[in-house]
Coordinates of C-alpha atoms in Angstrom, one line a residue:
Chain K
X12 CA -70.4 -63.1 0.8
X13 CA -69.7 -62.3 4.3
X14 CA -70.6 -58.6 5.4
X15 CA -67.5 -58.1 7.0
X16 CA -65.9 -54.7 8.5
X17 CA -68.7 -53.8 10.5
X18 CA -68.2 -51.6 13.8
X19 CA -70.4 -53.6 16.2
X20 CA -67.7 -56.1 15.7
X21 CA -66.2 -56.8 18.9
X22 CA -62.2 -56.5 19.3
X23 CA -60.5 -58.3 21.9
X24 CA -57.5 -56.4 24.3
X25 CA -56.3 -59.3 25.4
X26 CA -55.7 -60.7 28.9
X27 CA -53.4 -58.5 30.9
X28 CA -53.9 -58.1 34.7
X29 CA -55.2 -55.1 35.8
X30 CA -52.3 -53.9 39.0
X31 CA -54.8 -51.9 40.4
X32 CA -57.7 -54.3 41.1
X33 CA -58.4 -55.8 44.5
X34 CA -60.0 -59.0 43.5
X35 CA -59.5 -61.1 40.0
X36 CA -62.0 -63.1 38.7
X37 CA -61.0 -65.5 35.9
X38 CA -64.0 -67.0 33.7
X39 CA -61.9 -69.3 31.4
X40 CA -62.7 -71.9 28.4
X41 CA -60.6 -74.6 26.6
X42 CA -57.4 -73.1 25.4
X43 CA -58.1 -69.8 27.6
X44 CA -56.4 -71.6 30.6
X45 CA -53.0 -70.5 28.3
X46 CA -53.8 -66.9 28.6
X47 CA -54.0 -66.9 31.9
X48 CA -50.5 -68.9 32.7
X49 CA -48.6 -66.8 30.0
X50 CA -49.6 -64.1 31.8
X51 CA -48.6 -65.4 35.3
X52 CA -45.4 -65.9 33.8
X53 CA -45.3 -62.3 32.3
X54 CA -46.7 -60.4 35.1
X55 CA -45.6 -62.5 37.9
X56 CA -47.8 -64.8 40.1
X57 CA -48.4 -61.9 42.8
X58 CA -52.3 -60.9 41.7
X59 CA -53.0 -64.9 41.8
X60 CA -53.2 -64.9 45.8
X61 CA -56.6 -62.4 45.1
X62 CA -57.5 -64.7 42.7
X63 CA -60.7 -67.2 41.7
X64 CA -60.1 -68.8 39.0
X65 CA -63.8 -70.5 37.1
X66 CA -62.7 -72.7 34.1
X67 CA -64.5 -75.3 31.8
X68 CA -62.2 -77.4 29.5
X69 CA -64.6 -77.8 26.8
X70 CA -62.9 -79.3 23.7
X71 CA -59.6 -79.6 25.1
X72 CA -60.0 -81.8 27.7
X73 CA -57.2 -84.3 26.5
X74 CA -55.0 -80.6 27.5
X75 CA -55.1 -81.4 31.1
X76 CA -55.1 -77.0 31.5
X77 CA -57.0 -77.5 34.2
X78 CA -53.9 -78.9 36.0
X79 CA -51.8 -75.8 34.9
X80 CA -54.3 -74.1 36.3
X81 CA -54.4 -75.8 39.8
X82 CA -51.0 -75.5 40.2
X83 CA -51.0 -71.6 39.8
X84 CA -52.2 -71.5 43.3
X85 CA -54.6 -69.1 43.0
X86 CA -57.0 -68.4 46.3
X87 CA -59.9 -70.6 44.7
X88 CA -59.3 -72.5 41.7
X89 CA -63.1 -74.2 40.1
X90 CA -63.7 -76.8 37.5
X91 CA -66.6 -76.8 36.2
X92 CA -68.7 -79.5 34.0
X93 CA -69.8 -77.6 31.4
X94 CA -70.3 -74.0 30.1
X95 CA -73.9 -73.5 31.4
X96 CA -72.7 -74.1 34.9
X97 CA -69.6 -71.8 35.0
X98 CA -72.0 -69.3 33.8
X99 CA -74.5 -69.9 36.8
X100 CA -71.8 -69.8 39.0
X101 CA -69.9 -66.7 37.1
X102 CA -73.6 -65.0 38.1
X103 CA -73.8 -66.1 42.0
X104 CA -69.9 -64.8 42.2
X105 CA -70.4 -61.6 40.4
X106 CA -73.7 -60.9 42.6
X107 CA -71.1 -61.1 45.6
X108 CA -68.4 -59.2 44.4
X109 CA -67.3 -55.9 46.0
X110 CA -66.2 -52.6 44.7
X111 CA -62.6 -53.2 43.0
X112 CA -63.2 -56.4 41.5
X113 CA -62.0 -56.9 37.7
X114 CA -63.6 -59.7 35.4
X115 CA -61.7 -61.5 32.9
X116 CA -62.6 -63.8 29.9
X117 CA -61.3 -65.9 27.5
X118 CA -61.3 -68.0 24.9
X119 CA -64.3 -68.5 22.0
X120 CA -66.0 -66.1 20.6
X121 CA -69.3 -67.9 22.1
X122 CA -68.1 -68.5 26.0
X123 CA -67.1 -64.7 26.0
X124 CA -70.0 -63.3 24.8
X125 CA -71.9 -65.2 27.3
X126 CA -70.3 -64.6 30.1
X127 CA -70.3 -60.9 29.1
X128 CA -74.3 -61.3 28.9
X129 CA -74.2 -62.5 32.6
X130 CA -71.7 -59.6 33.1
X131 CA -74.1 -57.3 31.8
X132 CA -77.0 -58.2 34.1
X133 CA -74.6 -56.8 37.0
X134 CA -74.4 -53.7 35.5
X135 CA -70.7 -53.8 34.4
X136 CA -69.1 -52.0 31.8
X137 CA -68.3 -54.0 28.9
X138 CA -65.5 -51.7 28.5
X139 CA -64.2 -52.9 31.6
X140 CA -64.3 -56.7 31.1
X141 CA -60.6 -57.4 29.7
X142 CA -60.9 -60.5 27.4
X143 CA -59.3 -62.8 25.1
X144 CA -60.2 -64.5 22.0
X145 CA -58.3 -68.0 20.8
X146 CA -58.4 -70.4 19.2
X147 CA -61.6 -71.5 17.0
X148 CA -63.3 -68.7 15.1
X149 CA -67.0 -70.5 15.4
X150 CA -69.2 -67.7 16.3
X151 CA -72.4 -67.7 18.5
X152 CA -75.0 -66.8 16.0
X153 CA -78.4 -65.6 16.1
X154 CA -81.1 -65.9 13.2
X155 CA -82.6 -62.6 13.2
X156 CA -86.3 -64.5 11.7
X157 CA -86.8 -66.9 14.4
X158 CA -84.4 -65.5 17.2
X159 CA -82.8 -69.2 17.9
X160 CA -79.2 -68.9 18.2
X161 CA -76.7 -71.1 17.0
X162 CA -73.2 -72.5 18.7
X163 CA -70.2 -73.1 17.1
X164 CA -71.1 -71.9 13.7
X165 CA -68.3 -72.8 11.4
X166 CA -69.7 -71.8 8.3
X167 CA -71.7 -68.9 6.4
X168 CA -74.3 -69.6 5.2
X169 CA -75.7 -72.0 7.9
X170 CA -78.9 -73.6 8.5
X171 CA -80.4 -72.4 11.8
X172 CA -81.0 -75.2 14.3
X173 CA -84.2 -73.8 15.2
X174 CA -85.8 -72.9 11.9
X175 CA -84.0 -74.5 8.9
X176 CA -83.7 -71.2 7.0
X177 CA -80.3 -70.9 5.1
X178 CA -78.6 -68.3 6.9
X179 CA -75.8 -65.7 5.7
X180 CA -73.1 -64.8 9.2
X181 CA -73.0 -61.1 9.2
X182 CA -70.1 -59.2 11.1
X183 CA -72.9 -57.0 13.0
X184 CA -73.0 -58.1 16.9
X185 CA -75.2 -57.3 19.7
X186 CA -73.6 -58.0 23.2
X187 CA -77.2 -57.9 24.8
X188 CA -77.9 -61.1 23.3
X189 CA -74.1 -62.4 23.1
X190 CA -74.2 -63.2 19.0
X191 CA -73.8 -62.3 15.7
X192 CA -76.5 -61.9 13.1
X193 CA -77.7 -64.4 10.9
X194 CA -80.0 -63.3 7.8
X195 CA -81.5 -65.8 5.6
X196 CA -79.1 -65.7 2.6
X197 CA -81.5 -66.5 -0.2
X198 CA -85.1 -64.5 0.8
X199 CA -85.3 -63.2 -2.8
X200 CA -84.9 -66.4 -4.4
X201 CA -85.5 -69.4 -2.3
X202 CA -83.8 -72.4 -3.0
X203 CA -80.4 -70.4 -4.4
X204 CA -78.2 -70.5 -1.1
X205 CA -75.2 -71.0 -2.3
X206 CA -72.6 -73.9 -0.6
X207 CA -71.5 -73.1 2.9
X208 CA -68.2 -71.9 3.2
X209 CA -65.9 -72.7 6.1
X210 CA -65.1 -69.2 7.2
X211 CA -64.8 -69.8 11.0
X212 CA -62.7 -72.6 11.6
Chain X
X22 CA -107.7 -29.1 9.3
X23 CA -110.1 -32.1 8.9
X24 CA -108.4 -35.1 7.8
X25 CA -109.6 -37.5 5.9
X26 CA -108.1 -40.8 7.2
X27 CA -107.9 -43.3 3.8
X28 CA -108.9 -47.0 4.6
X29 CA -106.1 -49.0 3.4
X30 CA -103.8 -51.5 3.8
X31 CA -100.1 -52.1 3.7
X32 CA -99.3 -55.7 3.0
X33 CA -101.3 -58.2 1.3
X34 CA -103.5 -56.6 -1.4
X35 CA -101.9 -53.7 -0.6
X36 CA -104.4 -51.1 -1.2
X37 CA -102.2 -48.0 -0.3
X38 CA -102.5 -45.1 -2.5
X39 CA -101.3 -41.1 -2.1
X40 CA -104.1 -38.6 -2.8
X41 CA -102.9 -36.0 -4.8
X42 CA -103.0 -33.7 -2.1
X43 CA -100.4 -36.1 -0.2
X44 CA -98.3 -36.9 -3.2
X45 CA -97.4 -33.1 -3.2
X46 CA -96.4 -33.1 0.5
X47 CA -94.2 -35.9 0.2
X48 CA -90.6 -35.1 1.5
X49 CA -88.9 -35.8 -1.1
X50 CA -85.6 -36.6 0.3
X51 CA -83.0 -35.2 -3.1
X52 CA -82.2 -31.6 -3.2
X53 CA -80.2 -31.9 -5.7
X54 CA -79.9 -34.2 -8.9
X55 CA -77.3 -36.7 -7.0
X56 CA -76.9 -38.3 -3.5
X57 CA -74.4 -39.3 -1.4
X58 CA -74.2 -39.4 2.6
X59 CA -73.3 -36.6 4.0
X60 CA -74.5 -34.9 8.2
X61 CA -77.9 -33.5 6.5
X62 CA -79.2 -31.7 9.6
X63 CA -81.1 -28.7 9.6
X64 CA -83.3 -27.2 12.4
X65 CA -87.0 -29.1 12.9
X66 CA -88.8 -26.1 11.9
X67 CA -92.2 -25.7 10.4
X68 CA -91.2 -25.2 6.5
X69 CA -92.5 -26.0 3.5
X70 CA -95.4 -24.6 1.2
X71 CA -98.7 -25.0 2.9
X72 CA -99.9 -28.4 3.7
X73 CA -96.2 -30.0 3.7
X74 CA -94.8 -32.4 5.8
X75 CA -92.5 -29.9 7.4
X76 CA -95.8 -27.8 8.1
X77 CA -96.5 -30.0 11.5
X78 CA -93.4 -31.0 14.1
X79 CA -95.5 -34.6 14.7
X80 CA -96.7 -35.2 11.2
X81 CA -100.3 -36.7 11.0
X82 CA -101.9 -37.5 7.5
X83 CA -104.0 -39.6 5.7
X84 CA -102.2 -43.1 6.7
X85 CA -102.7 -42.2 10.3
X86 CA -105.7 -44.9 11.0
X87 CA -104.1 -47.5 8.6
X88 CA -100.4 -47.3 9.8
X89 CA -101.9 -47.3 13.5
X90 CA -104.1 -50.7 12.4
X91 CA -100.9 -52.0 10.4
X92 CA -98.2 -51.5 13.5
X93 CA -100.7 -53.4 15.9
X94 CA -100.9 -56.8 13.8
X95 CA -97.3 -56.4 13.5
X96 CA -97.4 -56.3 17.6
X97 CA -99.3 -58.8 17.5
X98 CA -97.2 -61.1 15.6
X99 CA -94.1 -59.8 17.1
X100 CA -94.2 -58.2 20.6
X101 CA -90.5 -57.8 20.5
X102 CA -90.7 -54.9 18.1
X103 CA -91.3 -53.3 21.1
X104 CA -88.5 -52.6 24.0
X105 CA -87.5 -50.3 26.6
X106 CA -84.8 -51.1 29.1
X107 CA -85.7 -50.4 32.3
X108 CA -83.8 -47.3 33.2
X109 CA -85.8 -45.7 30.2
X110 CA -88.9 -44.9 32.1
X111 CA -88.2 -41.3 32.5
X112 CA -87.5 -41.2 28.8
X113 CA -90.7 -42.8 28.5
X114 CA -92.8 -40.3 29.9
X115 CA -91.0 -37.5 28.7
X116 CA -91.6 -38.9 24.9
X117 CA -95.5 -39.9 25.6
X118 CA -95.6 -35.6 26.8
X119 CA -93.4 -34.4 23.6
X120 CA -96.0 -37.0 21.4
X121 CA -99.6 -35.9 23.4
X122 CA -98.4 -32.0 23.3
X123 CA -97.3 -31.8 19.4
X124 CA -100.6 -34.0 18.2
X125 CA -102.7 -31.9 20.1
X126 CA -101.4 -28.5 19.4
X127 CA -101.7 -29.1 15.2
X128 CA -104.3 -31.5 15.1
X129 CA -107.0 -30.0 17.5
X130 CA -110.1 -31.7 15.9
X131 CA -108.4 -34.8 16.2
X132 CA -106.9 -35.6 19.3
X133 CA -107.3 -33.5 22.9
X134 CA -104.9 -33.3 25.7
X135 CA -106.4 -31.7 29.0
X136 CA -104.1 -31.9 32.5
X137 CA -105.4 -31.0 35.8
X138 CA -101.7 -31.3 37.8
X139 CA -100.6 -34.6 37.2
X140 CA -104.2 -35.8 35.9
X141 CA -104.1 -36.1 32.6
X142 CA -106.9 -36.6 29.8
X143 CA -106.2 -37.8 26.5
X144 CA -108.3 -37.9 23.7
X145 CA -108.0 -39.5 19.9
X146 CA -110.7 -39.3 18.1
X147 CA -109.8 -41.4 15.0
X148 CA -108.2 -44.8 16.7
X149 CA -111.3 -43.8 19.4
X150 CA -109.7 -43.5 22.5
X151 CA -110.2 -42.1 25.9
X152 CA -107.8 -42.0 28.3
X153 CA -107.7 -40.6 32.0
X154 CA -104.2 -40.9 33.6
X155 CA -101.5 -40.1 36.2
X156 CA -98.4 -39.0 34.3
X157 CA -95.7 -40.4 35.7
X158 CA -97.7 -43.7 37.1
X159 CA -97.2 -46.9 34.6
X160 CA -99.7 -48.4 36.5
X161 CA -102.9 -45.5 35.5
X162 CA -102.0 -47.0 31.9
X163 CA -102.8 -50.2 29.7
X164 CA -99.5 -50.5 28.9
X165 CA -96.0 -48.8 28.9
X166 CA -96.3 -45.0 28.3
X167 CA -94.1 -45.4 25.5
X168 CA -96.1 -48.0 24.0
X169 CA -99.4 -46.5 24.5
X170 CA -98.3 -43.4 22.5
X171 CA -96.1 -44.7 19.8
X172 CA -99.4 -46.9 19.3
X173 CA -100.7 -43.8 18.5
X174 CA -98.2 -41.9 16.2
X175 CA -96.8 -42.5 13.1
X176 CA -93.5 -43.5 12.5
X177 CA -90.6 -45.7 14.5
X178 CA -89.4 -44.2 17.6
X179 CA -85.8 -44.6 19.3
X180 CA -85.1 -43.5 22.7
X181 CA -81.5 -43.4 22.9
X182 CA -79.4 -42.5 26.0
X183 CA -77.1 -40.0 26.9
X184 CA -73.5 -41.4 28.9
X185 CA -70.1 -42.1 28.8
X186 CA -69.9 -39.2 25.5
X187 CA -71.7 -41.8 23.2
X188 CA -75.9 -42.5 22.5
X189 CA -77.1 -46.3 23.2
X190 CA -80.2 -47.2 21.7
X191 CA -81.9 -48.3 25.0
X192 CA -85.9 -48.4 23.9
X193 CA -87.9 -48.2 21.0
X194 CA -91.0 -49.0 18.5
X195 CA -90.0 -50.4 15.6
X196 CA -92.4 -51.6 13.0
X197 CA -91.6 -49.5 9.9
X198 CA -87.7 -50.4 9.5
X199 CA -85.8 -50.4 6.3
X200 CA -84.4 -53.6 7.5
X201 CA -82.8 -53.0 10.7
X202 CA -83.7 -55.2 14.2
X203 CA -84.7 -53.1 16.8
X204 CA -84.3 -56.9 18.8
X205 CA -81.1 -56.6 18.1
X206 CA -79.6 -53.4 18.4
X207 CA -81.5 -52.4 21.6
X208 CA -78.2 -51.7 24.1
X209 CA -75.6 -50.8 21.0
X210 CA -74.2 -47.5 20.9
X211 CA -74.5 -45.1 17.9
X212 CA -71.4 -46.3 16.3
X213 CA -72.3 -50.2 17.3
X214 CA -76.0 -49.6 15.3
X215 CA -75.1 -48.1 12.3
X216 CA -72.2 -50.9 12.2
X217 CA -73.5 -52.4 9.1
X218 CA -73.7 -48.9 7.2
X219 CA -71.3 -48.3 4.5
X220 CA -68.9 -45.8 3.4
X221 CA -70.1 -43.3 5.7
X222 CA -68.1 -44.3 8.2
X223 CA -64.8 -44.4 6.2
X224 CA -66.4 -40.6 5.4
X225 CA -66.1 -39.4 9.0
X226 CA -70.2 -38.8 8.6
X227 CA -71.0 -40.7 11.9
X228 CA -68.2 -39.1 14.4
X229 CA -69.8 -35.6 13.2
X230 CA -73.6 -36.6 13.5
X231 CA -72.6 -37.9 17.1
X232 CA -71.0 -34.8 18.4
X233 CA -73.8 -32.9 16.9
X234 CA -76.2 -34.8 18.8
X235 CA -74.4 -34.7 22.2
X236 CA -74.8 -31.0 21.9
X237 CA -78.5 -31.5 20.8
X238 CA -80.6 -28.8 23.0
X239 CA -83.9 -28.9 24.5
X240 CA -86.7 -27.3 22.4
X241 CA -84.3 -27.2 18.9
X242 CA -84.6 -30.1 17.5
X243 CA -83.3 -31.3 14.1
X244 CA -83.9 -33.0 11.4
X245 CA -82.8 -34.9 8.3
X246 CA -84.1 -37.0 5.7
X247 CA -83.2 -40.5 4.4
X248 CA -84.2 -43.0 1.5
X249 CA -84.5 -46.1 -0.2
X250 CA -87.2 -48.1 -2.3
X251 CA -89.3 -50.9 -1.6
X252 CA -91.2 -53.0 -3.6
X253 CA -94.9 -52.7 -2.6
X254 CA -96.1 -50.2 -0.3
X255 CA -95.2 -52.1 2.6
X256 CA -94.4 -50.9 6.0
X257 CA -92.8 -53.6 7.9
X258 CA -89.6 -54.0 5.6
X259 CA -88.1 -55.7 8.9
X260 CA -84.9 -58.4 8.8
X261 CA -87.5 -60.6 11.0
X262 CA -89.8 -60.9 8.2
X263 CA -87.0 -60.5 5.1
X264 CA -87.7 -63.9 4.1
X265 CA -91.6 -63.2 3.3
X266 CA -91.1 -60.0 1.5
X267 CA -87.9 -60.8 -0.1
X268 CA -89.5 -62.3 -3.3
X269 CA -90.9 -59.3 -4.1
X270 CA -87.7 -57.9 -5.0
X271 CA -87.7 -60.4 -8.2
X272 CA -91.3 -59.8 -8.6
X273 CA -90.4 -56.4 -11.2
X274 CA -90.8 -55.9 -14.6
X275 CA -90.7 -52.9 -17.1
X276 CA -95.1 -53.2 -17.0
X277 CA -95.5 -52.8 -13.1
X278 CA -92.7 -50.6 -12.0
X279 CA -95.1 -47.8 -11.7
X280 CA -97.3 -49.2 -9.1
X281 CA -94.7 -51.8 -7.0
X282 CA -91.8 -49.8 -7.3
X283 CA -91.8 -47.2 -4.4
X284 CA -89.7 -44.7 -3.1
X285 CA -89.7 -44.6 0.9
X286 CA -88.3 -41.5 2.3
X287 CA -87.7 -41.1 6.1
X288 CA -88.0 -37.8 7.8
X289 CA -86.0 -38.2 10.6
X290 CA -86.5 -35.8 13.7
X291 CA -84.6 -35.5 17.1
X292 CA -85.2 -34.6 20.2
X293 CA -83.8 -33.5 23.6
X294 CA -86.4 -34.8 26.1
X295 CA -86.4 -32.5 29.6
X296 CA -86.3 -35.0 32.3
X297 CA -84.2 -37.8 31.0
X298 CA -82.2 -36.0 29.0
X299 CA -82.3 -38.9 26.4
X300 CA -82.8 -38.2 22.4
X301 CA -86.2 -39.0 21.0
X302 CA -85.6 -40.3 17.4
X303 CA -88.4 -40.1 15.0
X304 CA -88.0 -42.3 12.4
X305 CA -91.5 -41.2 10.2
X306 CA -91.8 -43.4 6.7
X307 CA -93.0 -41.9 3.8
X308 CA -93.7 -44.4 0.8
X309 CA -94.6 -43.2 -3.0
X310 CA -94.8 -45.1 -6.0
X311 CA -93.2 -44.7 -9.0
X312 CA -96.5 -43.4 -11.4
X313 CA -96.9 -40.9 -8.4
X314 CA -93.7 -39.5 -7.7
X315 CA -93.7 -38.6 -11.1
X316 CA -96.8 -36.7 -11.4
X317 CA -94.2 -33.9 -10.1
X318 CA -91.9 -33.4 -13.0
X319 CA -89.1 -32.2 -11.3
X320 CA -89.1 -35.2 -9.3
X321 CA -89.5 -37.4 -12.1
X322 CA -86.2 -35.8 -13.4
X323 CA -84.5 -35.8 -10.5
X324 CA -85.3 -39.2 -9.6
X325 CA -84.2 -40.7 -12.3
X326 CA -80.8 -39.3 -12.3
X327 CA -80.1 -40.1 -8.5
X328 CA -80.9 -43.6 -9.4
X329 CA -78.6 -43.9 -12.6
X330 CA -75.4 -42.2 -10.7
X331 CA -75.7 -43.9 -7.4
X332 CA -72.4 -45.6 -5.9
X333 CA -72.5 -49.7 -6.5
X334 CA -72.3 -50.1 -2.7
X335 CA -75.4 -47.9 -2.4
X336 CA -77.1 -49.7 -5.0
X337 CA -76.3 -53.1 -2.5
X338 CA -76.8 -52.0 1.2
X339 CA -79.9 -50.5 0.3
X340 CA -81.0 -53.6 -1.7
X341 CA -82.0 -52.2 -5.2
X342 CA -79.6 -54.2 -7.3
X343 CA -82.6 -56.2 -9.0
X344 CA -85.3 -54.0 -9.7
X345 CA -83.1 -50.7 -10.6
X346 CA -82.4 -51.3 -14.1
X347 CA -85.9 -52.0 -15.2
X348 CA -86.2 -48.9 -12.7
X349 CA -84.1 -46.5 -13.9
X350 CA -85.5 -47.2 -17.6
X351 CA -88.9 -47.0 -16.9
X352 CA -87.7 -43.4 -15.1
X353 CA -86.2 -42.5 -18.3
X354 CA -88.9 -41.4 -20.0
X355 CA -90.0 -38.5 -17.3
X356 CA -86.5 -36.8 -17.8
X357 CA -86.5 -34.8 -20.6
X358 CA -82.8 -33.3 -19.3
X359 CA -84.2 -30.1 -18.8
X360 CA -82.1 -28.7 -15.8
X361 CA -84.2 -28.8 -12.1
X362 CA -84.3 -26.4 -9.5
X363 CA -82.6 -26.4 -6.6
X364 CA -84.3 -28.0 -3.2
X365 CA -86.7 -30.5 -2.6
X366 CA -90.4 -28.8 -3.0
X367 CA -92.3 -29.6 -6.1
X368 CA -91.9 -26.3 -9.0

């Protein structure tokens, strides 16, 4: 059922450390704190002294990543709370940033597609932003009937939060609003939406 | 030419009928007796026997009024049909120019356009409105310029920008989609929005329309024509509101395929606007039913041979898997197999 192959599809370069930039900022989630250390350890810990490192555990908390992280030494190093926060502070930062400055992002699907939103709003290139996708394939999505969008979504169809319609997960993405597109799966028959099928786990 | 502007509607009792003046305008979108995608652009020329759709480069007919009354309670229900980023403004006022100019010029009994420097005076005598402005001043309007004028015109209209060697759609009206989200592509680039699309891109159609377009010139515009059927003559076929006339879809049997059955052509028209040097892109719908299209023989024929042959993932991106069968049969008996002739004008 799922519309899948579609170009709007995001695809992820990975994490790799630009040589070139003057200032590195790190917005990491969960198991994103692991791209960032491989890559010390690849790359060398050089870049890490032009560093600030912005990081929210999220669901793997019991991962202590944010101790890895500390101990990277980078020139600021921030826990934050919760995701909402790091993306307030991702948006004070970025308004402060100077010319050379390269934005990173990892891990879920959601967390970067958020801070690319904020990203946006400065008028950076989403080209530019190098990112990294982990873990969890829950997607952000967004019901294209009532506009409500949906975290985590695990399975297609889902029921939107926000209105209850039974929604199919398409693979069409708009990085304005940071989601995918939901459609309600059975318009042309109500009442025929078929079992929801774990395809993001 | 005097119009006469029909009063109709375009969703609940749906009182939209052709005249059989309009039924023989009607771009019909198959030149030949099969379809698939291919980069069908050809010069936005006037063409056509007299009184065809081709005849004007802004089209007016006898929807105007009711497609203008039918896009504001859509507004109304949904101001984000409506979008313009804010480095669009230019693009704006170049497309409210290209829209005033083109009315104007072919429809002189109907709408006025009088400048004195930047003072401009609009007139549109069917919606009955008189307008005195600055052009290039928001703030000498009701609204955005590219509202105020695509309130105005028939048909959805794109704005798309011009950078980095790609288009992003980065404004637009929207109201009379075959199912795509203005809400949600606004900011994708041409690749990006025609993501859900398929085959053509597998085709290569898409990398050729785009470096077609980048080469697009001012005052040669182009255009192409596109299709698919909906069920009803409604306009606003958009994802927002799938879930109200999705029913419909099941609502066809082999008794009232003639009247809820329509084909919905879209001529397509672009653009190179002057000072922004953004693409306009006309999106103007077309819809006719079933019991008219085939008041044209040849189209009857035709018709009904597209429809048999087309690819299975045509049939289910463009949503027809229900009601073409019962479609297709009904189609049948208005194609005697006499061979057509080539080209989409009526015999």
């Amino acid at each position: 059922m799922l519309v899948a192959g579609i170009k709007s599809r995001p695809v992820y370069g990975g994490l790799s450390v630009d040589p070139n930039a003057r200032r590195h900022l790190f917005a990491l989630e969960g198991e994103g704190a692991l791209a960032l250390t491989e890559e010390a350890a690849r790359s060398g810990a050089d870049f890490l002294k032009n560093a600030d490192i912005l990081y929210v555990a999220s669901g793997s908390r019991a991962a202590d990543h944010d101790k890895a992280l500390t101990a990277l030494g980078a020139d600021t190093f921030w826990l934050s709370p919760t995701v909402p926060v790091l993306l307030n502070r991702l948006n004070v930062m970025l308004g402060q940033a100077k010319m050379g400055t390269r934005l990173y992002v990892a891990v879920t699907e959601g967390f970067i597609g958020q801070a690319m939103q904020v990203a946006l709003n400065h008028g950076i290139d989403h080209a530019s932003i190098r990112c990294e996708h982990r873990g969890s394939a829950a997607r952000r999505v967004q019901c294209v009937h009532c506009k409500g969008v949906t975290d985590n979504v695990t399975t297609s169809p889902y029921v939107c939060t926000h209105c209850g319609l039974s929604l199919l997960v398409r693979d069409h993405y708009s990085r304005r609003i940071g989601a995918f597109q939901g459609v309600n799966i059975d318009a042309e028959e109500p009442g025929t939406a078929p079992q929801p099928e774990e395809l993001f786990p | 030419m005097n119009i006469n502007f029909r009063n109709e509607t375009f969703r609940d009792d749906y009182t939209f009928r052709n005249s059989p003046e309009t039924i023989r305008r009607f771009p019909f979108p198959f030149h030949e007796d099969k379809y698939m995608y291919s980069v069908n652009m050809e010069p936005h020329v006037p063409a056509g026997p007299a009184g065809h759709a081709y005849n004007n480069p802004i089209d007016v007919d006898e929807h105007y009024v009711a497609e203008m009354r039918d896009r504001a309670l859509v507004l109304k229900e949904d101001p984000l049909r409506y979008q313009a980023l804010p480095h669009m403004m230019a693009a704006q006022w170049d497309t409210l120019e290209l829209l005033m100019e083109s009315q104007a010029a072919a429809y002189p009994e109907h709408f006025s356009l009088t400048k004195d420097g930047d003072r401009w005076h609009w007139v549109n005598r069917p919606l009955g409105i008189d307008q005195t402005f600055t052009f290039g001043d928001a703030s000498t309007l009701p609204m955005e310029p590219l509202e105020f004028i695509t309130r105005q015109a028939q048909g959805d209209f794109c704005i798309v920008d011009q950078r980095d060697g790609n288009l992003w759609m980065d404004a637009g009206m929207v109201t009379t989609q075959a199912d795509w989200s203005l809400d949600f592509d606004v900011g994708m680039n041409f690749f990006e929005w025609h993501g859900p699309v398929p085959l053509a891109h597998e085709i290569g159609v898409f990398e050729r329309a785009l470096k077609f377009l980048l080469n697009l010139q001012q005052g040669k515009p182009v255009r192409r024509l596109n299709w698919t059927m909906t069920i009803n003559p409604r306009l606003d076929t958009s994802p927002e509101n799938y879930h109200k006339w999705g029913p419909d879809r099941a609502t066809v049997t082999p008794e009232n395929v003639g009247d809820k059955v329509h084909l919905r052509c879209e001529l397509q028209s672009l653009w190179r606007l002057p000072r922004s040097n953004a693409i306009l892109f006309v999106i103007r719908c077309y819809l006719i039913k079933m019991e008219e299209l085939v008041t044209i023989p040849k189209w009857g024929r035709r018709f009904h041979r597209v429809l048999r042959d087309l690819p299975p993932e045509l049939i289910d991106y463009k949503g027809l898997t229900r009601y073409r069968p019962a479609t297709v049969e009904w189609l049948s008996k208005f194609d005697d197999g006499k061979p057509t002739t080539p080209g989409i004008y009526p015999d």
